Amino acid sequence: MADSSFAQLQATFRDFWPTVTLRSIDVERTVVVVHSISFDVPDQLIPVFPAYEERFLCMVLSLLRAPQSRVIYVTSQPIHQRVLDYYFGLVPELDTPEARTRFVAVSLVDGRNEPLSRKLLARPGAIRRIKELVGNPEFAMILPFCMTADEVALAEALAIPIYGSDPDLNWLGSKTGSRRVFAEEDVPHPVGLDVAGAADLPAALEELRARSPRARGAVLKLDKGVSGLGNALLDLERAGRDLNSAIELEDEELSVEQYLAALDDEGGIVEERIDGEVFRSPSVQLRMSPAGQVDVMSTHDQVLGGLHGHTYFGCHFPADAEYAAHIAAESLKVGRRLVREGVIGRAAVDFAAVKERSRWRPYALEINLRCGGTTHPLFALTTLTDGVYDPLAAEYRTRLGDIKHYAATDHLDSPAYRSLTPDDLLDVVAERGLGWDTGRETGVVLHMISAIAVAGRIGLTAIGDTLEEARRRYYDVKAAVDDTAARM
């Protein structure tokens, strides 16, 4: 467990929490945003890390609507001034000198491949400056991306609570921990087994075949794998003859030998591969408050890609109404268990849903005990439309009662985009009228803008009155950026 000083800080969160969730409350509050990604990712994603740190910028506008709210936004690299202008321009009434004075960007000017929280902890001067900016610690909190020992140390250094849990609870978001929670809370999930390492696989696969004789394949998952990149497919028939040749990796940068070494190091699970006439990959986003309340914030249908369709690329909101309420109810079981364990913050439950003979059957796959790819698109929608999601109706309605949908991605990319700058991107979206329409409350909100030049990649959330409209707006932006890059 984290030490008593962290526990004491977190104990103060219960009274402060209501001021965070009430958007226009007129009380003092300061939020320190530290979007630090503290887990291993493939090397090809490293250049995108500074842009990932900017994904919560749209949410900042929601906090600033309250006249006594202040935001301190920490990044590794300076945020392009035009990017900041773009976000403030999304909400015209907030694009004022007064509102801008309540937003302070703190850049460490450090592009090294190291978690942002760790970089910040290594700079006592930056810590002192943030503490001075915070002022009264009784009305302040840290908003992290995930929780590690670094985030605990950061909360202690700043002497303010953090919207996250003791890292000792991170086992609940591992693959083995997820399966344990699903089993103990009676949440339907695939047949499977824990494996401590590669030596366990032959016996585990034999037992899997016995318990699920109809299974045509299996999925092997590293215990701490992220975004599907720790997954591998197993052909059960071939595995009986030559295990290594039966393994097909999702991460093309790894060899089978490297993957099995990682399995020996961290363990994992093997489970039946869920198949059906129609297959979907929905997820449910949960919020656990310091007071022990669990809320279903959203449901999404995930858009998966990669070699075997296990890598997260984007999402559609909300999930299909035919199963959205069902997976929300199953996820509430998970959320209540997480609260009993002491979890606070955001989490998501991923599912596989298959349709057979006109009936949907969802299977829980894993718990992500952190923010994720569905967090910031929802922030964008709620910031700009001031609405709420109804998990029973599977609908999102704005403050005016209008239904909204979106299509979002972190992976709109092309090698040709590297010829563009953030200014080029913002120019083409503005000139072609593809941005946010405050009157209709539809349009496109960009994120990860700074990644376009370094990685040829951007993110966006396309919001419409229907999913079809949202998808059309998504592809309109793609076509415009493709055209602009081709003419450079």
PDB file of C-alpha atoms in Angstrom, residues 107-313:
ATOM      1  CA  SER A 107       6.174  22.929 -20.037  1.00  0.00           C
ATOM      2  CA  LEU A 108       9.247  20.987 -18.971  1.00  0.00           C
ATOM      3  CA  VAL A 109      10.819  21.327 -22.460  1.00  0.00           C
ATOM      4  CA  ASP A 110      11.935  17.708 -22.233  1.00  0.00           C
ATOM      5  CA  GLY A 111      11.367  15.403 -25.187  1.00  0.00           C
ATOM      6  CA  ARG A 112      12.955  12.303 -23.669  1.00  0.00           C
ATOM      7  CA  ASN A 113      11.094   8.994 -23.717  1.00  0.00           C
ATOM      8  CA  GLU A 114      10.136   9.039 -20.057  1.00  0.00           C
ATOM      9  CA  PRO A 115       6.771   9.390 -18.280  1.00  0.00           C
ATOM     10  CA  LEU A 116       5.753  13.007 -17.741  1.00  0.00           C
ATOM     11  CA  SER A 117       5.184  12.495 -14.002  1.00  0.00           C
ATOM     12  CA  ARG A 118       8.744  11.232 -13.588  1.00  0.00           C
ATOM     13  CA  LYS A 119      10.161  14.181 -15.521  1.00  0.00           C
ATOM     14  CA  LEU A 120       8.208  16.567 -13.312  1.00  0.00           C
ATOM     15  CA  LEU A 121       9.360  14.905 -10.097  1.00  0.00           C
ATOM     16  CA  ALA A 122      12.972  15.389 -11.206  1.00  0.00           C
ATOM     17  CA  ARG A 123      12.469  19.173 -11.358  1.00  0.00           C
ATOM     18  CA  PRO A 124      12.036  20.707  -7.881  1.00  0.00           C
ATOM     19  CA  GLY A 125      11.727  24.171  -9.411  1.00  0.00           C
ATOM     20  CA  ALA A 126       8.729  23.134 -11.499  1.00  0.00           C
ATOM     21  CA  ILE A 127       7.152  21.503  -8.442  1.00  0.00           C
ATOM     22  CA  ARG A 128       7.618  24.725  -6.452  1.00  0.00           C
ATOM     23  CA  ARG A 129       6.104  26.801  -9.240  1.00  0.00           C
ATOM     24  CA  ILE A 130       3.041  24.564  -9.487  1.00  0.00           C
ATOM     25  CA  LYS A 131       2.564  24.676  -5.707  1.00  0.00           C
ATOM     26  CA  GLU A 132       2.653  28.473  -5.859  1.00  0.00           C
ATOM     27  CA  LEU A 133       0.134  28.466  -8.719  1.00  0.00           C
ATOM     28  CA  VAL A 134      -2.162  26.099  -6.817  1.00  0.00           C
ATOM     29  CA  GLY A 135      -2.394  28.433  -3.856  1.00  0.00           C
ATOM     30  CA  ASN A 136      -4.857  26.812  -1.467  1.00  0.00           C
ATOM     31  CA  PRO A 137      -4.285  23.018  -1.551  1.00  0.00           C
ATOM     32  CA  GLU A 138      -7.663  22.379   0.088  1.00  0.00           C
ATOM     33  CA  PHE A 139      -9.359  23.223  -3.214  1.00  0.00           C
ATOM     34  CA  ALA A 140      -7.030  21.488  -5.663  1.00  0.00           C
ATOM     35  CA  MET A 141      -6.541  18.091  -7.280  1.00  0.00           C
ATOM     36  CA  ILE A 142      -4.418  16.327  -9.879  1.00  0.00           C
ATOM     37  CA  LEU A 143      -6.067  14.813 -12.962  1.00  0.00           C
ATOM     38  CA  PRO A 144      -3.807  11.958 -14.173  1.00  0.00           C
ATOM     39  CA  PHE A 145      -4.046   9.538 -17.083  1.00  0.00           C
ATOM     40  CA  CYS A 146      -3.136   6.476 -15.011  1.00  0.00           C
ATOM     41  CA  MET A 147      -1.753   5.652 -11.575  1.00  0.00           C
ATOM     42  CA  THR A 148       1.753   4.462 -10.733  1.00  0.00           C
ATOM     43  CA  ALA A 149       4.196   5.111  -7.906  1.00  0.00           C
ATOM     44  CA  ASP A 150       5.225   8.270  -9.795  1.00  0.00           C
ATOM     45  CA  GLU A 151       1.710   9.710  -9.557  1.00  0.00           C
ATOM     46  CA  VAL A 152       1.609   8.933  -5.822  1.00  0.00           C
ATOM     47  CA  ALA A 153       4.939  10.703  -5.357  1.00  0.00           C
ATOM     48  CA  LEU A 154       3.653  13.659  -7.381  1.00  0.00           C
ATOM     49  CA  ALA A 155       0.544  14.007  -5.213  1.00  0.00           C
ATOM     50  CA  GLU A 156       2.728  13.943  -2.111  1.00  0.00           C
ATOM     51  CA  ALA A 157       5.169  16.478  -3.581  1.00  0.00           C
ATOM     52  CA  LEU A 158       2.350  18.889  -4.459  1.00  0.00           C
ATOM     53  CA  ALA A 159       0.441  18.066  -1.248  1.00  0.00           C
ATOM     54  CA  ILE A 160      -2.884  17.700  -3.087  1.00  0.00           C
ATOM     55  CA  PRO A 161      -5.086  14.645  -3.777  1.00  0.00           C
ATOM     56  CA  ILE A 162      -5.144  12.904  -7.123  1.00  0.00           C
ATOM     57  CA  TYR A 163      -8.121  11.536  -9.038  1.00  0.00           C
ATOM     58  CA  GLY A 164      -6.853   7.984  -8.994  1.00  0.00           C
ATOM     59  CA  SER A 165      -6.295   4.957  -6.798  1.00  0.00           C
ATOM     60  CA  ASP A 166      -3.465   3.464  -4.827  1.00  0.00           C
ATOM     61  CA  PRO A 167      -1.292   1.668  -7.449  1.00  0.00           C
ATOM     62  CA  ASP A 168      -1.512  -1.460  -5.298  1.00  0.00           C
ATOM     63  CA  LEU A 169      -5.022  -1.787  -6.756  1.00  0.00           C
ATOM     64  CA  ASN A 170      -3.729  -1.893 -10.345  1.00  0.00           C
ATOM     65  CA  TRP A 171      -3.984  -5.684 -10.301  1.00  0.00           C
ATOM     66  CA  LEU A 172      -7.726  -5.178 -10.779  1.00  0.00           C
ATOM     67  CA  GLY A 173      -6.953  -3.850 -14.261  1.00  0.00           C
ATOM     68  CA  SER A 174      -4.634  -6.681 -15.249  1.00  0.00           C
ATOM     69  CA  LYS A 175      -5.856  -9.517 -17.463  1.00  0.00           C
ATOM     70  CA  THR A 176      -5.756 -12.031 -14.606  1.00  0.00           C
ATOM     71  CA  GLY A 177      -7.346  -9.572 -12.185  1.00  0.00           C
ATOM     72  CA  SER A 178     -10.108  -8.763 -14.661  1.00  0.00           C
ATOM     73  CA  ARG A 179     -11.015 -12.422 -15.072  1.00  0.00           C
ATOM     74  CA  ARG A 180     -11.086 -12.840 -11.301  1.00  0.00           C
ATOM     75  CA  VAL A 181     -13.453  -9.880 -10.891  1.00  0.00           C
ATOM     76  CA  PHE A 182     -15.728 -11.113 -13.688  1.00  0.00           C
ATOM     77  CA  ALA A 183     -15.929 -14.579 -12.156  1.00  0.00           C
ATOM     78  CA  GLU A 184     -16.578 -13.344  -8.617  1.00  0.00           C
ATOM     79  CA  GLU A 185     -19.175 -10.762  -9.714  1.00  0.00           C
ATOM     80  CA  ASP A 186     -21.013 -13.155 -12.066  1.00  0.00           C
ATOM     81  CA  VAL A 187     -20.234 -11.179 -15.223  1.00  0.00           C
ATOM     82  CA  PRO A 188     -20.281 -13.397 -18.361  1.00  0.00           C
ATOM     83  CA  HIS A 189     -16.778 -13.814 -19.781  1.00  0.00           C
ATOM     84  CA  PRO A 190     -14.932 -16.262 -22.058  1.00  0.00           C
ATOM     85  CA  VAL A 191     -13.720 -19.639 -20.873  1.00  0.00           C
ATOM     86  CA  GLY A 192     -10.051 -19.273 -20.018  1.00  0.00           C
ATOM     87  CA  LEU A 193      -7.183 -19.843 -17.611  1.00  0.00           C
ATOM     88  CA  ASP A 194      -4.331 -17.934 -16.014  1.00  0.00           C
ATOM     89  CA  VAL A 195      -0.841 -18.848 -17.227  1.00  0.00           C
ATOM     90  CA  ALA A 196       2.317 -18.020 -15.287  1.00  0.00           C
ATOM     91  CA  GLY A 197       4.543 -18.425 -18.336  1.00  0.00           C
ATOM     92  CA  ALA A 198       5.167 -20.273 -21.585  1.00  0.00           C
ATOM     93  CA  ALA A 199       5.694 -23.581 -19.778  1.00  0.00           C
ATOM     94  CA  ASP A 200       2.047 -23.506 -18.671  1.00  0.00           C
ATOM     95  CA  LEU A 201       0.657 -23.188 -22.193  1.00  0.00           C
ATOM     96  CA  PRO A 202       0.462 -26.848 -23.323  1.00  0.00           C
ATOM     97  CA  ALA A 203      -1.516 -27.930 -20.250  1.00  0.00           C
ATOM     98  CA  ALA A 204      -3.640 -24.773 -20.319  1.00  0.00           C
ATOM     99  CA  LEU A 205      -4.557 -25.290 -23.979  1.00  0.00           C
ATOM    100  CA  GLU A 206      -5.450 -28.916 -23.319  1.00  0.00           C
ATOM    101  CA  GLU A 207      -7.765 -27.855 -20.490  1.00  0.00           C
ATOM    102  CA  LEU A 208      -9.226 -25.073 -22.646  1.00  0.00           C
ATOM    103  CA  ARG A 209     -10.103 -27.569 -25.390  1.00  0.00           C
ATOM    104  CA  ALA A 210     -11.789 -29.790 -22.804  1.00  0.00           C
ATOM    105  CA  ARG A 211     -13.807 -26.924 -21.294  1.00  0.00           C
ATOM    106  CA  SER A 212     -14.698 -25.311 -24.620  1.00  0.00           C
ATOM    107  CA  PRO A 213     -14.691 -28.071 -27.247  1.00  0.00           C
ATOM    108  CA  ARG A 214     -16.357 -25.830 -29.861  1.00  0.00           C
ATOM    109  CA  ALA A 215     -13.628 -23.186 -29.688  1.00  0.00           C
ATOM    110  CA  ARG A 216     -11.817 -22.827 -33.002  1.00  0.00           C
ATOM    111  CA  GLY A 217      -9.092 -20.611 -31.645  1.00  0.00           C
ATOM    112  CA  ALA A 218      -7.711 -19.018 -28.521  1.00  0.00           C
ATOM    113  CA  VAL A 219      -6.389 -15.613 -27.521  1.00  0.00           C
ATOM    114  CA  LEU A 220      -3.235 -15.331 -25.436  1.00  0.00           C
ATOM    115  CA  LYS A 221      -2.851 -12.051 -23.527  1.00  0.00           C
ATOM    116  CA  LEU A 222       0.053 -10.608 -21.592  1.00  0.00           C
ATOM    117  CA  ASP A 223      -1.102  -9.616 -18.118  1.00  0.00           C
ATOM    118  CA  LYS A 224      -0.162  -5.941 -18.566  1.00  0.00           C
ATOM    119  CA  GLY A 225      -0.766  -5.616 -22.300  1.00  0.00           C
ATOM    120  CA  VAL A 226      -2.186  -2.286 -23.541  1.00  0.00           C
ATOM    121  CA  SER A 227      -4.576  -1.516 -26.425  1.00  0.00           C
ATOM    122  CA  GLY A 228      -4.504  -5.108 -27.662  1.00  0.00           C
ATOM    123  CA  LEU A 229      -0.784  -5.006 -28.482  1.00  0.00           C
ATOM    124  CA  GLY A 230      -0.084  -7.675 -25.849  1.00  0.00           C
ATOM    125  CA  ASN A 231      -2.438 -10.125 -27.547  1.00  0.00           C
ATOM    126  CA  ALA A 232      -1.701 -13.123 -29.741  1.00  0.00           C
ATOM    127  CA  LEU A 233      -3.961 -15.531 -31.600  1.00  0.00           C
ATOM    128  CA  LEU A 234      -3.524 -19.259 -31.187  1.00  0.00           C
ATOM    129  CA  ASP A 235      -4.652 -21.860 -33.680  1.00  0.00           C
ATOM    130  CA  LEU A 236      -5.707 -24.674 -31.352  1.00  0.00           C
ATOM    131  CA  GLU A 237      -5.208 -27.414 -33.923  1.00  0.00           C
ATOM    132  CA  ARG A 238      -1.699 -26.280 -34.883  1.00  0.00           C
ATOM    133  CA  ALA A 239      -0.770 -25.593 -31.245  1.00  0.00           C
ATOM    134  CA  GLY A 240      -0.985 -29.312 -30.507  1.00  0.00           C
ATOM    135  CA  ARG A 241       1.796 -29.954 -33.043  1.00  0.00           C
ATOM    136  CA  ASP A 242       4.042 -26.882 -32.852  1.00  0.00           C
ATOM    137  CA  LEU A 243       3.140 -24.217 -30.311  1.00  0.00           C
ATOM    138  CA  ASN A 244       5.425 -21.453 -31.594  1.00  0.00           C
ATOM    139  CA  SER A 245       4.178 -21.699 -35.181  1.00  0.00           C
ATOM    140  CA  ALA A 246       0.574 -21.517 -33.939  1.00  0.00           C
ATOM    141  CA  ILE A 247       1.109 -18.089 -32.320  1.00  0.00           C
ATOM    142  CA  GLU A 248       0.202 -15.043 -34.417  1.00  0.00           C
ATOM    143  CA  LEU A 249       1.170 -11.758 -32.749  1.00  0.00           C
ATOM    144  CA  GLU A 250      -0.785  -8.506 -32.865  1.00  0.00           C
ATOM    145  CA  ASP A 251       2.396  -6.460 -32.350  1.00  0.00           C
ATOM    146  CA  GLU A 252       4.394  -6.927 -35.547  1.00  0.00           C
ATOM    147  CA  GLU A 253       7.518  -5.442 -33.913  1.00  0.00           C
ATOM    148  CA  LEU A 254       7.895  -8.496 -31.637  1.00  0.00           C
ATOM    149  CA  SER A 255       9.149 -11.992 -32.399  1.00  0.00           C
ATOM    150  CA  VAL A 256       7.373 -15.015 -30.932  1.00  0.00           C
ATOM    151  CA  GLU A 257      10.434 -15.655 -28.769  1.00  0.00           C
ATOM    152  CA  GLN A 258      10.320 -12.104 -27.379  1.00  0.00           C
ATOM    153  CA  TYR A 259       6.605 -12.432 -26.727  1.00  0.00           C
ATOM    154  CA  LEU A 260       7.004 -15.695 -24.820  1.00  0.00           C
ATOM    155  CA  ALA A 261       9.828 -14.138 -22.790  1.00  0.00           C
ATOM    156  CA  ALA A 262       7.433 -11.320 -21.844  1.00  0.00           C
ATOM    157  CA  LEU A 263       4.856 -13.950 -20.884  1.00  0.00           C
ATOM    158  CA  ASP A 264       7.429 -15.592 -18.616  1.00  0.00           C
ATOM    159  CA  ASP A 265       8.143 -12.206 -17.055  1.00  0.00           C
ATOM    160  CA  GLU A 266       4.595 -10.980 -16.343  1.00  0.00           C
ATOM    161  CA  GLY A 267       2.273 -13.945 -16.885  1.00  0.00           C
ATOM    162  CA  GLY A 268      -1.059 -13.671 -18.615  1.00  0.00           C
ATOM    163  CA  ILE A 269      -4.178 -15.516 -19.644  1.00  0.00           C
ATOM    164  CA  VAL A 270      -5.348 -17.749 -22.448  1.00  0.00           C
ATOM    165  CA  GLU A 271      -9.039 -17.858 -23.308  1.00  0.00           C
ATOM    166  CA  GLU A 272     -11.359 -19.058 -26.015  1.00  0.00           C
ATOM    167  CA  ARG A 273     -11.700 -16.796 -29.014  1.00  0.00           C
ATOM    168  CA  ILE A 274     -15.247 -15.442 -29.185  1.00  0.00           C
ATOM    169  CA  ASP A 275     -16.792 -15.852 -32.645  1.00  0.00           C
ATOM    170  CA  GLY A 276     -20.295 -15.342 -33.981  1.00  0.00           C
ATOM    171  CA  GLU A 277     -22.370 -14.455 -37.011  1.00  0.00           C
ATOM    172  CA  VAL A 278     -21.931 -10.748 -36.224  1.00  0.00           C
ATOM    173  CA  PHE A 279     -19.102  -9.521 -33.972  1.00  0.00           C
ATOM    174  CA  ARG A 280     -18.692  -6.182 -32.180  1.00  0.00           C
ATOM    175  CA  SER A 281     -16.235  -4.791 -29.613  1.00  0.00           C
ATOM    176  CA  PRO A 282     -18.177  -2.478 -27.280  1.00  0.00           C
ATOM    177  CA  SER A 283     -16.919  -0.890 -24.084  1.00  0.00           C
ATOM    178  CA  VAL A 284     -18.381   0.895 -21.075  1.00  0.00           C
ATOM    179  CA  GLN A 285     -16.772   3.871 -19.360  1.00  0.00           C
ATOM    180  CA  LEU A 286     -17.227   4.117 -15.583  1.00  0.00           C
ATOM    181  CA  ARG A 287     -16.553   6.828 -13.030  1.00  0.00           C
ATOM    182  CA  MET A 288     -15.890   5.916  -9.403  1.00  0.00           C
ATOM    183  CA  SER A 289     -16.146   8.848  -7.009  1.00  0.00           C
ATOM    184  CA  PRO A 290     -14.268   9.293  -3.705  1.00  0.00           C
ATOM    185  CA  ALA A 291     -17.680   9.007  -2.033  1.00  0.00           C
ATOM    186  CA  GLY A 292     -18.172   5.490  -3.430  1.00  0.00           C
ATOM    187  CA  GLN A 293     -20.640   6.336  -6.197  1.00  0.00           C
ATOM    188  CA  VAL A 294     -20.436   4.531  -9.540  1.00  0.00           C
ATOM    189  CA  ASP A 295     -21.694   6.175 -12.735  1.00  0.00           C
ATOM    190  CA  VAL A 296     -21.923   4.806 -16.265  1.00  0.00           C
ATOM    191  CA  MET A 297     -20.514   7.693 -18.277  1.00  0.00           C
ATOM    192  CA  SER A 298     -20.764   6.186 -21.756  1.00  0.00           C
ATOM    193  CA  THR A 299     -20.915   3.118 -23.941  1.00  0.00           C
ATOM    194  CA  HIS A 300     -18.942   2.849 -27.179  1.00  0.00           C
ATOM    195  CA  ASP A 301     -18.515   0.500 -30.078  1.00  0.00           C
ATOM    196  CA  GLN A 302     -14.767   0.291 -30.494  1.00  0.00           C
ATOM    197  CA  VAL A 303     -13.146   0.406 -33.922  1.00  0.00           C
ATOM    198  CA  LEU A 304     -10.332  -2.139 -33.874  1.00  0.00           C
ATOM    199  CA  GLY A 305      -7.565  -2.638 -36.401  1.00  0.00           C
ATOM    200  CA  GLY A 306      -4.080  -4.059 -36.548  1.00  0.00           C
ATOM    201  CA  LEU A 307      -2.949  -7.373 -37.923  1.00  0.00           C
ATOM    202  CA  HIS A 308      -5.687  -9.402 -36.221  1.00  0.00           C
ATOM    203  CA  GLY A 309      -8.165  -6.687 -35.283  1.00  0.00           C
ATOM    204  CA  HIS A 310      -7.134  -6.389 -31.626  1.00  0.00           C
ATOM    205  CA  THR A 311      -5.586  -2.891 -31.635  1.00  0.00           C
ATOM    206  CA  TYR A 312      -7.714   0.085 -30.577  1.00  0.00           C
ATOM    207  CA  PHE A 313      -8.085   2.641 -33.394  1.00  0.00           C
TER     208      PHE A 313
END
